[in-house]
Amino acid sequence: MTRMVVFDMAGTTVDEDNVVYKTLRKTINAAGFDFTLEQVLALGAGKEKLMAVKDILASAGVIDESTSKAVHAHFTKELEIAYDSFELKPQPGTEDVFSALKKRGILVVLNTGYNRATAVSILQKLNWLVGEQVDVLVTASDVVQNRPHPDMIFHAMKQFSIDDAAGVVKVGDSIIDIEEGKNAGCGLSIGITTGAHTQDQLASAQPDYILHNLAALLPLI
């Protein structure tokens, strides 16, 4: 029996046209690199954002902590500017899916590689409230270990005294989302093609299902 669905934010429930990774590419390349958007998505999608910077730079042989932190600080400022001017909207059908799940008594959780300040600002732009559209928001800054570690999922489960992850479904648009769900022992770990990674990329993580829209989730649970 499904008790909780944990959704990723950007690309899964939030349509932001990859502005996060376009901004990440811009700020990394401003530091003297030449990454493509496809490389940034492949290496950074779904991760806590400092870790994403580190992994992208490491692929170019750069492992200097100070460089990564400087790029991340620049990225955080640039993302705030980008979000101020970008019209965020829910992915098609998202709010209907949230409503349908809540009517079934299934908890709706958002988790994200963003820090809490960024995630909260996104919810405000969408007019989503914790306690109404969603039951809980868990961010990268709320836990010690981030994806692919299962800490964010366990953090959400703990808040509702859920001991068995078999009753939890994880849905996300990146390989690392699927790995997170598997590492938590979720009953279903599901990829969706509306965001960062392609169907073939998602398939490499061996999800239980790959969806092309969120409405297709409901018959599965």
C-alpha positions as MATLAB code, in Angstrom:
seq = 'MTRMVVFDMAGTTVDEDNVVYKTLRKTINAAGFDFTLEQVLALGAGKEKLMAVKDILASAGVIDESTSKAVHAHFTKELEIAYDSFELKPQPGTEDVFSALKKRGILVVLNTGYNRATAVSILQKLNWLVGEQVDVLVTASDVVQNRPHPDMIFHAMKQFSIDDAAGVVKVGDSIIDIEEGKNAGCGLSIGITTGAHTQDQLASAQPDYILHNLAALLPLI';
ca = [
       0.000    0.000    0.000;
       1.396    3.369   -1.018;
       1.528    5.856    1.850;
       3.757    8.563    0.385;
       4.964    9.821   -3.004;
       8.207   11.793   -3.061;
       8.526   14.052   -6.094;
      11.577   15.893   -7.312;
      10.963   19.578   -8.074;
      12.677   21.091  -11.148;
      11.861   19.117  -14.282;
       9.475   16.746  -12.505;
       6.785   18.891  -10.879;
       8.101   22.333  -11.867;
       8.492   23.469  -15.479;
      11.472   25.822  -15.521;
      12.894   24.994  -18.980;
      16.184   23.801  -17.458;
      16.957   27.343  -16.289;
      18.901   25.863  -13.360;
      21.336   23.973  -15.545;
      21.531   26.716  -18.151;
      22.508   29.071  -15.318;
      24.931   26.506  -13.922;
      26.577   26.140  -17.329;
      26.813   29.915  -17.690;
      28.505   30.401  -14.326;
      30.914   27.482  -14.721;
      31.937   28.600  -18.197;
      32.396   32.159  -16.911;
      35.172   30.707  -14.749;
      37.077   29.701  -17.873;
      35.502   26.448  -19.016;
      33.542   25.350  -22.083;
      30.938   22.798  -21.023;
      27.872   22.101  -23.136;
      24.414   22.056  -21.588;
      24.257   18.322  -22.315;
      27.424   17.759  -20.272;
      26.097   19.824  -17.379;
      22.827   17.896  -17.392;
      24.553   14.524  -17.602;
      26.949   15.257  -14.746;
      24.926   17.550  -12.495;
      21.208   16.877  -12.807;
      19.378   16.235   -9.558;
      22.409   16.703   -7.326;
      22.940   19.097   -4.457;
      24.265   22.056   -6.349;
      27.753   22.373   -4.818;
      28.251   18.673   -5.473;
      27.046   19.212   -9.040;
      29.677   21.930   -9.521;
      32.384   19.696   -8.055;
      31.467   16.744  -10.262;
      31.304   18.851  -13.419;
      34.662   20.489  -12.721;
      36.201   17.134  -11.766;
      35.355   15.858  -15.239;
      37.764   18.528  -16.522;
      40.417   17.519  -13.995;
      39.686   20.365  -11.563;
      39.349   19.260   -7.946;
      40.192   22.536   -6.234;
      37.714   23.156   -3.400;
      38.063   26.948   -3.512;
      37.242   27.052   -7.233;
      34.142   24.921   -6.726;
      32.936   27.065   -3.846;
      33.512   30.284   -5.785;
      31.586   28.977   -8.805;
      28.776   27.750   -6.557;
      28.487   31.123   -4.811;
      28.302   32.869   -8.195;
      25.741   30.332   -9.415;
      23.510   30.868   -6.369;
      23.387   34.617   -7.036;
      22.787   34.159  -10.763;
      20.019   31.619  -10.145;
      18.218   34.023   -7.847;
      18.310   36.642  -10.603;
      17.158   34.110  -13.216;
      14.236   32.944  -11.091;
      13.169   36.529  -10.401;
      12.714   37.101  -14.131;
      11.526   33.623  -15.198;
       7.886   32.581  -15.135;
       7.825   29.264  -13.314;
       4.811   27.008  -13.752;
       3.792   23.521  -12.698;
       4.455   20.677  -15.080;
       1.200   19.765  -16.875;
      -1.180   17.861  -14.620;
       0.937   18.229  -11.480;
      -1.663   19.903   -9.299;
      -4.341   17.424  -10.389;
      -2.034   14.543   -9.444;
      -1.312   16.100   -6.051;
      -5.037   16.509   -5.440;
      -5.843   12.952   -6.523;
      -3.171   11.505   -4.238;
      -4.357   13.514   -1.246;
      -7.931   12.349   -1.845;
      -6.621    8.790   -1.583;
      -4.896    9.643    1.696;
      -1.429    9.460    0.135;
       1.142   11.978    1.364;
       2.686   14.334   -1.199;
       6.331   15.214   -0.583;
       8.705   17.424   -2.577;
      12.450   16.899   -2.332;
      15.196   18.734   -4.147;
      18.883   19.349   -4.616;
      18.226   23.046   -3.968;
      18.887   24.640   -0.614;
      15.820   25.550    1.455;
      15.847   29.258    0.579;
      15.732   28.534   -3.159;
      13.109   25.790   -2.814;
      10.839   27.979   -0.687;
      11.080   30.815   -3.206;
       9.944   28.402   -5.938;
       6.939   27.289   -3.889;
       6.003   30.924   -3.331;
       6.127   31.633   -7.064;
       3.840   28.664   -7.710;
       1.494   29.529   -4.824;
       2.078   26.085   -3.356;
       1.823   25.828    0.411;
       3.189   23.131    2.702;
       0.100   21.734    4.389;
      -2.101   22.353    1.368;
      -0.823   21.321   -2.075;
       2.076   19.402   -0.522;
       2.545   17.797    2.874;
       6.278   18.277    3.288;
       9.260   19.923    1.596;
      12.713   18.385    2.095;
      15.754   20.174    0.697;
      19.449   19.508    0.309;
      20.212   21.758    3.254;
      17.990   19.700    5.590;
      20.160   16.572    5.578;
      23.811   15.588    5.926;
      24.065   13.358    2.846;
      22.371   14.185   -0.414;
      21.386   12.146   -3.452;
      22.028    9.402   -4.304;
      21.977    8.782   -0.547;
      18.432    8.217    0.745;
      18.583   10.740    3.596;
      15.986   13.151    2.185;
      13.462   10.346    1.737;
      14.157    8.994    5.224;
      13.804   12.521    6.626;
      10.310   12.779    5.095;
       9.330    9.304    6.287;
      10.394   10.092    9.837;
       8.079   13.095    9.988;
       5.086   10.779    9.453;
       6.395    7.768   11.393;
       6.705    5.665    8.234;
       9.168    2.856    8.945;
       8.944    0.832    5.732;
      10.026    2.478    2.479;
       8.126   -0.177    0.549;
       5.125    2.131    1.013;
       6.969    5.052   -0.598;
       7.183    5.943   -4.301;
       9.958    8.175   -5.662;
       9.484   10.110   -8.932;
      12.204   12.157  -10.605;
      13.622   13.316  -13.912;
      17.259   12.307  -13.376;
      19.319    9.169  -12.889;
      20.266   10.240   -9.392;
      16.567   10.526   -8.430;
      16.082    6.893   -9.374;
      19.222    5.873   -7.483;
      17.966    7.762   -4.435;
      14.689    5.857   -4.497;
      16.425    2.520   -4.896;
      18.876    3.278   -2.101;
      15.962    4.117    0.190;
      14.264    0.819   -0.647;
      11.210    2.549   -2.133;
       8.419    0.346   -3.386;
       8.699    2.069   -6.752;
      11.461    4.245   -8.185;
      10.121    6.005  -11.258;
      11.777    8.158  -13.909;
      10.009   10.834  -15.919;
      11.151   12.343  -19.230;
       9.888   15.894  -18.654;
      13.182   17.258  -17.337;
      16.933   16.715  -17.272;
      17.532   13.205  -18.604;
      16.354   11.351  -21.679;
      14.481    8.061  -21.652;
      17.687    6.180  -22.474;
      19.596    7.929  -19.698;
      16.845    7.181  -17.185;
      16.682    3.564  -18.349;
      20.372    3.124  -17.474;
      19.400    3.427  -13.792;
      16.841    0.615  -14.175;
      13.749    2.360  -12.790;
      10.563    0.414  -12.217;
       8.789    2.621  -14.756;
       9.550    5.542  -17.045;
       6.721    8.031  -17.506;
       6.218   10.790  -20.039;
       3.737   12.754  -17.943;
       2.762   12.806  -14.278;
      -0.838   11.769  -14.886;
       0.460    8.333  -15.867;
       1.570    7.852  -12.258;
      -1.900    7.449  -10.820;
      -2.780    4.038  -12.368;
       0.503    2.624  -11.066;
      -0.288    3.222   -7.400;
];
